[in-house]
Amino acid sequence: MAIDESKKLSSSDLTRLLRQTITSGEFSPQDRLPSERVLSERFGTARGTVRSALAKLEREGVVETRPGSGTYVVGEERMVTNQVVANASPLELIDARFALEPHSCRLAVLNARSADFEKLEALMDEMEQASDNPAKFSELDTRFHALLAEITGNSLLIWIVAQINSVRNQEQWKLMRHLTLNEDMIHAYNRQHREIVAAIKQREPERAAQLMKNHLESARLSLTRSAAT
Amino acid sequence: MAIDESKKLSSSDLTRLLRQTITSGEFSPQDRLPSERVLSERFGTARGTVRSALAKLEREGVVETRPGSGTYVVGEERMVTNQVVANASPLELIDARFALEPHSCRLAVLNARSADFEKLEALMDEMEQASDNPAKFSELDTRFHALLAEITGNSLLIWIVAQINSVRNQEQWKLMRHLTLNEDMIHAYNRQHREIVAAIKQREPERAAQLMKNHLESARLSLTRSAAT
DNA sequence: TAGATATATACCAAAATTGTACCAATTCAA
DNA sequence: TTGAATTGGTACAATTTTGGTATATATCTA
């Protein structure tokens, strides 16, 4: 496992790191983790810090510690959660959004309430005021798509979109958006967002889904164009 | 209007920026934010500005600060994969599959190789031999849909489908399938699987997607029927 | 100009981390 | 069986980090 030596680890950071290490498959269920002293050396922290992190994981039910013996991984085997998401390519991400978001729009049509539209309008207003600020627009755009998922009320979809958004917040992706997001692009996106919300408001599921497809197609095009140059 | 990227952040700007950062998923509930000194450096503002922004967020109830410890995101416990997936309702699951799998079929059309069809054929043969064994059929059916995702070659889709499938193996769900899966149903599903694979083989993406929608609609119907009785 | 806001710096008290030492339970080889 | 080695459990003081606060300066706005 690669550890960023330059970053200091706090207890909560170490908890997350250990959980990731376990769920990423480095340690299988019933496996014994390295001893606390080894872990403390490996992560560059004191043994007490490792202990508090392991205690938290034990409260979560991820591991089980047996005095004199060791700390063992409990529970079912999980897929490579974070690594998959972190290593996804831009085109894979777009394809995944192509799968998810048009149908999210259909479901949003069935569930949207007036309060939801108020949130959407406020968000779109803010996005239009951020036309000259790609970084700000990008954050608001992420929030916009997360909000659409929330409106569906489907916890699975909300969670999946949140996972996908966690990719978009990574440095590598912020850099890429910087290359593809010019002011014209932002105006186009704003227009498309308005159209999508209008279709949802008018309770036209198929039209909303089609508009979302068009929106994502725009994003895919600007991505492939920037990759070609 | 000229674009000024190095524009200074005001307190209210920073408040909005932090709120978006939190709600977009970069920081999950119960996570500790970076220290005020680190945040001030990251956003290029003075520590006092960060403090006033965090104070505003605390008044809003978004975060909670503990002297000597840090500032924490308030809210429900972090949505770990297990919990989200385990608590999803049957209808939520179907809706999520409605979003994912038709488009997976389109992508599969673009990527399927002869070796993939061999695997699919073998799997469908096995499923047809298991018509009188709901448990075994269900296991193979899960594998069938996972294989379709694998054929897309999209690591994100593969991972998402795997996560969703992990639900279907839980006890509660096995019980539910027991109620909905009779031999006629299994025959119908087998027929639909054959049609979907045929459409992929004939490189007809839209037809494959539509057949998958029909397939999922069958599943949804049998679910609602069993819930009604 | 006068008020409001942001910056920069310094110091405090609370909390966390560190480093060390020792204890008790477990493991494993002689 | 015995005993050495390893493991987690615990305690304690020193150090570092963190939020809380105060002060002085600079900058912008009405």
XYZ file of C-alpha atoms (C1' of nucleotides) in Angstrom:
518
model
C 0.000 0.000 0.000
C 1.166 3.452 -0.839
C 1.253 5.942 1.968
C 1.656 9.639 1.464
C 4.529 10.325 3.806
C 4.140 14.073 3.469
C 0.744 14.131 5.150
C 0.363 13.943 8.871
C -2.161 11.420 10.009
C -4.652 12.136 12.733
C -6.688 9.514 14.500
C -9.723 9.977 12.253
C -7.515 9.963 9.165
C -5.978 6.708 10.318
C -9.407 5.211 10.939
C -10.420 5.960 7.380
C -7.100 4.701 6.050
C -7.331 1.423 7.929
C -10.936 0.902 6.896
C -9.928 1.484 3.288
C -6.996 -0.887 3.630
C -9.295 -3.596 4.930
C -12.162 -3.107 2.477
C -9.757 -2.843 -0.445
C -8.964 -6.496 0.060
C -5.440 -6.264 1.423
C -6.726 -8.110 4.456
C -9.393 -10.758 4.060
C -11.977 -11.730 6.683
C -10.536 -13.787 9.528
C -7.105 -12.420 8.676
C -5.044 -11.050 11.509
C -3.910 -7.485 11.078
C -0.269 -6.640 11.748
C 0.398 -5.942 15.413
C -0.302 -2.466 16.759
C 3.405 -1.812 17.051
C 3.994 -2.752 13.410
C 1.034 -0.695 12.235
C 2.223 2.321 14.187
C 5.598 2.098 12.480
C 4.056 1.504 9.069
C 1.759 4.511 9.234
C 4.235 6.689 11.053
C 2.059 7.299 14.082
C 2.229 6.416 17.741
C 0.792 3.167 18.985
C -1.864 5.021 20.952
C -3.166 6.577 17.762
C -3.361 3.177 16.110
C -5.178 1.845 19.136
C -7.824 4.573 19.066
C -8.343 4.024 15.338
C -8.696 0.272 15.829
C -11.076 0.873 18.732
C -13.308 2.912 16.439
C -13.249 0.184 13.803
C -14.125 -2.377 16.460
C -17.139 -0.282 17.496
C -18.165 -0.252 13.824
C -17.854 -4.010 13.739
C -15.157 -4.022 11.097
C -12.536 -5.711 13.244
C -12.331 -7.674 16.478
C -9.398 -7.575 18.886
C -8.381 -10.498 21.055
C -5.944 -9.637 23.861
C -2.653 -11.418 23.556
C -3.558 -12.678 20.117
C -4.184 -9.858 17.702
C -6.771 -7.840 15.793
C -8.827 -9.734 13.254
C -10.961 -8.666 10.294
C -14.581 -9.595 10.778
C -17.394 -9.613 8.240
C -17.905 -10.324 4.590
C -15.439 -9.712 1.864
C -15.951 -6.425 0.087
C -14.996 -5.305 -3.331
C -12.239 -2.891 -4.015
C -14.436 0.073 -3.145
C -12.263 3.122 -3.137
C -9.591 2.044 -5.555
C -12.083 1.377 -8.326
C -13.665 4.765 -7.940
C -10.351 6.577 -7.644
C -8.853 4.973 -10.742
C -11.841 5.444 -13.024
C -11.073 7.180 -16.298
C -12.943 10.285 -17.467
C -14.792 8.385 -20.189
C -15.799 5.640 -17.766
C -17.210 8.287 -15.497
C -19.222 9.859 -18.307
C -20.566 6.445 -19.345
C -21.619 5.706 -15.799
C -23.387 9.035 -15.586
C -25.012 8.254 -18.939
C -26.449 5.169 -17.366
C -27.594 6.768 -14.127
C -28.697 10.315 -14.597
C -31.289 10.134 -17.391
C -33.280 7.627 -15.376
C -32.731 9.723 -12.255
C -34.529 12.483 -14.126
C -37.473 10.189 -14.812
C -37.685 9.284 -11.144
C -37.282 12.930 -10.153
C -40.379 13.754 -12.193
C -42.351 11.341 -10.038
C -41.060 12.660 -6.719
C -40.201 16.353 -7.082
C -41.999 18.713 -4.692
C -42.191 22.473 -4.819
C -39.475 22.764 -2.173
C -37.202 20.761 -4.448
C -37.771 23.156 -7.324
C -36.935 26.071 -5.059
C -33.612 24.459 -4.243
C -32.952 23.755 -7.907
C -33.819 27.323 -8.933
C -31.554 28.770 -6.247
C -28.733 26.525 -7.345
C -29.165 27.410 -11.012
C -29.253 31.123 -10.195
C -25.986 30.738 -8.354
C -24.478 28.793 -11.240
C -25.395 31.523 -13.702
C -23.714 34.095 -11.507
C -20.582 31.943 -11.526
C -20.185 31.913 -15.313
C -16.762 33.536 -15.023
C -15.563 31.230 -12.271
C -15.008 27.643 -13.504
C -14.013 26.329 -10.096
C -17.115 27.679 -8.415
C -19.366 26.594 -11.283
C -17.936 23.108 -11.139
C -18.725 22.750 -7.454
C -22.248 23.988 -7.956
C -22.678 21.645 -10.917
C -21.638 18.697 -8.773
C -24.174 19.801 -6.211
C -26.848 20.148 -8.900
C -26.501 16.560 -10.021
C -26.375 15.351 -6.434
C -29.586 17.258 -5.744
C -31.334 15.599 -8.693
C -30.407 12.242 -7.184
C -31.705 13.339 -3.782
C -35.022 14.320 -5.320
C -35.547 10.768 -6.545
C -35.644 9.732 -2.896
C -33.827 6.532 -3.844
C -31.087 5.956 -1.273
C -29.151 3.685 -3.612
C -29.055 6.278 -6.379
C -28.140 9.035 -3.924
C -25.288 6.938 -2.657
C -24.021 5.991 -6.101
C -24.035 9.597 -7.286
C -22.216 10.627 -4.106
C -19.549 8.026 -4.850
C -19.185 9.327 -8.391
C -18.986 12.885 -7.138
C -16.188 11.933 -4.800
C -14.173 11.201 -7.928
C -14.950 14.549 -9.458
C -13.548 16.315 -6.424
C -10.112 14.849 -6.843
C -7.243 17.053 -7.943
C -6.636 15.309 -11.258
C -10.227 15.986 -12.253
C -10.252 19.560 -11.147
C -7.287 20.090 -13.447
C -9.124 18.473 -16.349
C -12.203 20.614 -15.879
C -9.969 23.629 -15.984
C -9.064 22.670 -19.549
C -12.590 21.990 -20.781
C -14.648 24.624 -18.953
C -14.673 27.945 -20.765
C -17.307 30.616 -20.421
C -19.260 29.535 -23.515
C -19.361 25.979 -22.194
C -20.680 27.167 -18.854
C -23.432 29.164 -20.546
C -24.398 26.119 -22.582
C -24.502 23.959 -19.458
C -26.616 26.512 -17.648
C -29.097 26.507 -20.518
C -29.263 22.719 -20.476
C -29.799 22.659 -16.716
C -32.710 25.063 -17.080
C -34.273 22.889 -19.781
C -33.935 19.746 -17.699
C -35.536 21.307 -14.651
C -38.306 22.760 -16.822
C -39.075 19.298 -18.186
C -39.179 17.856 -14.684
C -41.465 20.677 -13.579
C -43.797 19.964 -16.478
C -43.813 16.304 -15.466
C -42.409 15.022 -18.737
C -40.131 12.146 -17.713
C -38.985 11.041 -21.161
C -38.210 14.580 -22.273
C -36.252 15.240 -19.073
C -34.296 12.030 -19.593
C -33.543 12.918 -23.219
C -32.393 16.418 -22.235
C -30.083 14.925 -19.630
C -28.659 12.615 -22.307
C -27.989 15.629 -24.499
C -26.374 17.400 -21.571
C -24.051 14.484 -20.900
C -23.306 14.183 -24.615
C -22.107 17.796 -24.541
C -19.822 16.948 -21.635
C -18.505 13.887 -23.449
C -17.801 15.903 -26.587
C -15.894 18.617 -24.763
C -13.909 15.901 -23.032
C -12.902 14.089 -26.229
C -12.144 17.396 -27.930
C -9.782 18.457 -25.173
C -8.146 15.033 -25.214
C -7.530 15.311 -28.961
C -5.641 18.600 -28.739
C -16.124 41.218 -18.109
C -12.593 40.348 -17.159
C -11.992 37.190 -15.231
C -9.986 37.537 -12.064
C -8.959 34.105 -10.840
C -6.932 35.489 -7.952
C -9.950 37.291 -6.572
C -9.921 37.345 -2.815
C -12.510 35.347 -0.989
C -14.848 37.175 1.297
C -16.232 35.621 4.440
C -19.583 34.913 2.817
C -17.858 33.441 -0.238
C -15.890 31.118 1.994
C -19.031 30.133 3.892
C -20.717 29.098 0.669
C -17.583 27.366 -0.557
C -17.233 25.316 2.611
C -20.917 24.448 2.672
C -20.795 23.210 -0.911
C -17.630 21.276 -0.200
C -19.328 19.516 2.687
C -22.686 18.827 1.045
C -21.069 17.614 -2.163
C -19.538 14.740 -0.251
C -15.883 15.660 0.110
C -16.395 15.623 3.859
C -18.844 13.139 5.262
C -20.812 13.445 8.493
C -18.688 12.969 11.601
C -15.543 13.668 9.616
C -13.153 16.167 11.066
C -12.434 19.111 8.814
C -8.822 20.205 8.349
C -7.679 22.563 11.076
C -8.445 26.255 10.757
C -4.805 26.988 10.045
C -4.701 24.435 7.218
C -7.999 25.650 5.750
C -6.793 29.249 5.792
C -3.718 28.209 3.854
C -5.683 26.077 1.387
C -8.159 28.819 0.549
C -5.611 31.598 0.707
C -7.358 33.558 3.420
C -6.560 34.572 6.953
C -7.459 32.303 9.822
C -9.951 34.853 11.126
C -11.898 34.649 7.873
C -12.036 30.878 8.117
C -13.200 31.182 11.708
C -16.049 33.525 10.854
C -17.121 31.242 8.004
C -17.043 28.193 10.269
C -18.930 30.134 12.959
C -21.668 30.862 10.450
C -21.833 27.196 9.451
C -22.018 26.220 13.108
C -24.963 28.576 13.640
C -26.602 26.874 10.669
C -25.988 23.522 12.283
C -23.836 22.238 9.458
C -20.724 21.744 11.553
C -19.798 21.524 15.206
C -16.528 22.735 16.684
C -14.882 21.180 19.699
C -12.156 23.331 21.276
C -8.784 21.660 21.228
C -10.068 18.919 18.959
C -11.355 20.245 15.669
C -14.402 21.111 13.606
C -16.670 18.225 12.682
C -19.396 17.748 10.094
C -22.667 17.189 11.902
C -25.227 14.669 10.752
C -26.000 11.003 10.566
C -23.215 8.497 10.640
C -21.266 8.171 7.424
C -23.096 6.183 4.798
C -20.925 3.121 4.575
C -21.537 0.860 1.627
C -22.919 -1.931 3.761
C -25.506 0.220 5.467
C -26.809 1.958 2.350
C -27.053 -1.231 0.416
C -28.443 -3.264 3.278
C -31.205 -0.778 4.033
C -32.305 -0.330 0.453
C -35.865 -1.371 -0.255
C -36.737 -3.821 -3.041
C -38.309 -1.090 -5.137
C -35.280 1.162 -4.701
C -33.129 -1.677 -5.926
C -35.281 -2.222 -8.989
C -35.230 1.494 -9.779
C -31.455 1.582 -9.502
C -31.204 -1.389 -11.843
C -33.632 0.372 -14.184
C -31.177 3.220 -14.322
C -28.057 1.112 -14.765
C -28.693 -2.003 -16.742
C -30.374 -0.812 -19.951
C -27.445 1.464 -20.641
C -25.067 -1.312 -19.657
C -26.623 -3.294 -22.480
C -25.909 -0.486 -24.943
C -22.289 -0.370 -23.833
C -22.063 -4.148 -23.961
C -23.048 -4.036 -27.630
C -20.005 -1.865 -28.294
C -17.573 -4.071 -26.380
C -18.762 -7.668 -26.493
C -16.297 -10.189 -27.965
C -16.938 -13.759 -28.990
C -15.436 -15.025 -25.751
C -18.021 -12.965 -23.872
C -20.870 -14.568 -25.791
C -19.501 -17.994 -24.962
C -19.612 -17.136 -21.283
C -23.133 -15.766 -21.626
C -24.336 -18.858 -23.487
C -22.828 -21.160 -20.895
C -24.461 -19.196 -18.114
C -27.868 -19.221 -19.826
C -27.623 -22.962 -20.431
C -26.949 -23.466 -16.746
C -29.860 -21.219 -15.791
C -32.258 -23.193 -17.962
C -31.165 -26.393 -16.290
C -31.914 -24.793 -12.930
C -35.537 -24.023 -13.704
C -36.676 -26.132 -10.771
C -34.154 -24.677 -8.347
C -35.001 -21.071 -7.455
C -31.970 -20.631 -5.193
C -29.506 -21.756 -7.810
C -31.281 -19.836 -10.566
C -31.173 -16.693 -8.502
C -27.439 -17.055 -7.950
C -26.846 -17.568 -11.670
C -29.110 -14.648 -12.509
C -27.026 -12.391 -10.296
C -23.945 -13.629 -12.092
C -25.615 -13.011 -15.461
C -26.235 -9.360 -14.735
C -22.756 -8.948 -13.273
C -21.309 -10.468 -16.444
C -23.182 -7.972 -18.596
C -21.585 -5.199 -16.569
C -18.162 -6.795 -16.964
C -18.586 -6.895 -20.724
C -18.982 -3.114 -20.802
C -15.406 -2.915 -19.587
C -16.381 0.063 -17.460
C -14.842 -0.433 -14.031
C -17.266 1.969 -12.395
C -20.312 0.116 -13.714
C -18.812 -3.233 -12.791
C -18.247 -2.024 -9.263
C -21.685 -0.453 -8.867
C -23.456 -3.582 -10.097
C -21.334 -5.702 -7.765
C -22.357 -3.530 -4.838
C -26.011 -3.789 -5.768
C -25.758 -7.517 -6.213
C -24.292 -7.899 -2.737
C -27.732 -6.988 -1.449
C -29.445 -9.732 -3.315
C -27.488 -12.341 -1.426
C -28.837 -11.317 1.947
C -31.331 -13.402 3.860
C -34.240 -11.016 3.663
C -33.940 -10.962 -0.082
C -33.582 -14.688 -0.475
C -36.873 -14.998 1.352
C -38.525 -12.510 -0.960
C -37.332 -14.330 -4.053
C -38.790 -17.482 -2.603
C -42.184 -15.817 -2.816
C -41.827 -14.411 -6.313
C -39.792 -17.035 -8.162
C -41.927 -19.865 -9.450
C -41.078 -22.103 -12.369
C -43.136 -20.099 -14.874
C -41.352 -16.954 -13.811
C -37.975 -18.609 -14.267
C -38.927 -19.737 -17.763
C -40.007 -16.204 -18.624
C -36.767 -14.771 -17.292
C -34.719 -17.277 -19.271
C -36.556 -16.289 -22.430
C -35.885 -12.614 -21.762
C -32.208 -13.272 -21.093
C -31.921 -15.063 -24.441
C -33.564 -12.149 -26.245
C -31.276 -9.614 -24.621
C -28.133 -11.537 -25.511
C -29.421 -12.033 -29.077
C -29.914 -8.288 -29.454
C -26.400 -7.638 -28.176
C -25.035 -10.229 -30.580
C -26.846 -8.552 -33.462
C -25.340 -5.230 -32.362
C -28.650 -3.528 -31.769
C -28.016 -1.332 -28.720
C -31.439 0.301 -28.460
C -33.273 -2.991 -28.832
C -31.048 -4.606 -26.184
C -31.706 -1.706 -23.832
C -35.458 -1.899 -24.412
C -35.500 -5.664 -23.812
C -33.627 -5.132 -20.563
C -36.209 -2.555 -19.538
C -38.962 -5.081 -20.258
C -37.070 -7.682 -18.251
C -36.780 -5.377 -15.255
C -40.425 -4.395 -15.623
C -41.320 -8.083 -15.282
C -39.296 -8.240 -12.093
C -40.953 -5.126 -10.756
C -44.404 -6.482 -11.520
C -43.795 -9.794 -9.808
C -42.476 -7.855 -6.841
C -45.493 -5.590 -6.506
C -47.830 -8.531 -7.061
C -46.254 -10.489 -4.255
C -46.349 -7.444 -2.004
C -50.066 -7.062 -2.689
C -50.969 -10.579 -1.649
C -13.437 60.485 6.815
C -15.485 56.650 9.433
C -17.018 52.082 9.697
C -16.583 47.437 8.359
C -13.846 43.692 6.943
C -9.551 41.062 6.192
C -4.867 40.273 7.564
C -1.079 39.161 10.632
C 0.678 37.941 14.959
C 0.870 36.414 19.607
C -0.661 33.881 23.479
C -3.897 30.712 26.210
C -6.343 26.438 27.584
C -8.172 22.161 26.065
C -7.438 18.080 23.548
C -4.821 14.834 20.996
C -0.557 12.598 20.018
C 3.736 10.869 21.419
C 7.089 8.114 23.809
C 7.921 5.030 27.360
C 7.255 1.661 30.654
C 5.029 -2.202 32.586
C 1.216 -5.780 32.946
C -1.646 -9.810 31.435
C -3.075 -13.014 28.000
C -1.809 -15.832 24.136
C 1.234 -18.446 21.190
C 4.678 -21.550 20.051
C 8.832 -24.135 20.314
C 12.046 -26.679 23.205
C 5.092 -28.851 30.741
C 7.917 -24.962 30.670
C 9.539 -20.656 29.325
C 10.621 -17.216 26.009
C 8.541 -14.214 22.626
C 4.680 -11.749 21.004
C 0.306 -9.622 21.530
C -3.092 -6.401 23.287
C -4.311 -3.384 27.746
C -3.066 0.376 30.556
C -0.905 4.345 32.749
C 1.678 8.625 32.744
C 4.260 12.764 31.508
C 6.109 15.554 27.665
C 5.071 17.461 23.348
C 2.282 18.952 19.581
C -1.973 20.421 17.689
C -6.326 22.743 17.920
C -9.812 26.089 18.729
C -10.516 30.642 21.512
C -9.123 35.278 22.128
C -6.967 39.746 21.859
C -4.429 43.339 19.466
C -2.618 46.099 15.815
C -2.446 47.028 10.856
C -4.125 47.250 6.148
C -7.774 47.541 2.798
C -12.063 48.419 1.006
C -16.708 50.748 1.029
C -20.302 54.038 1.916
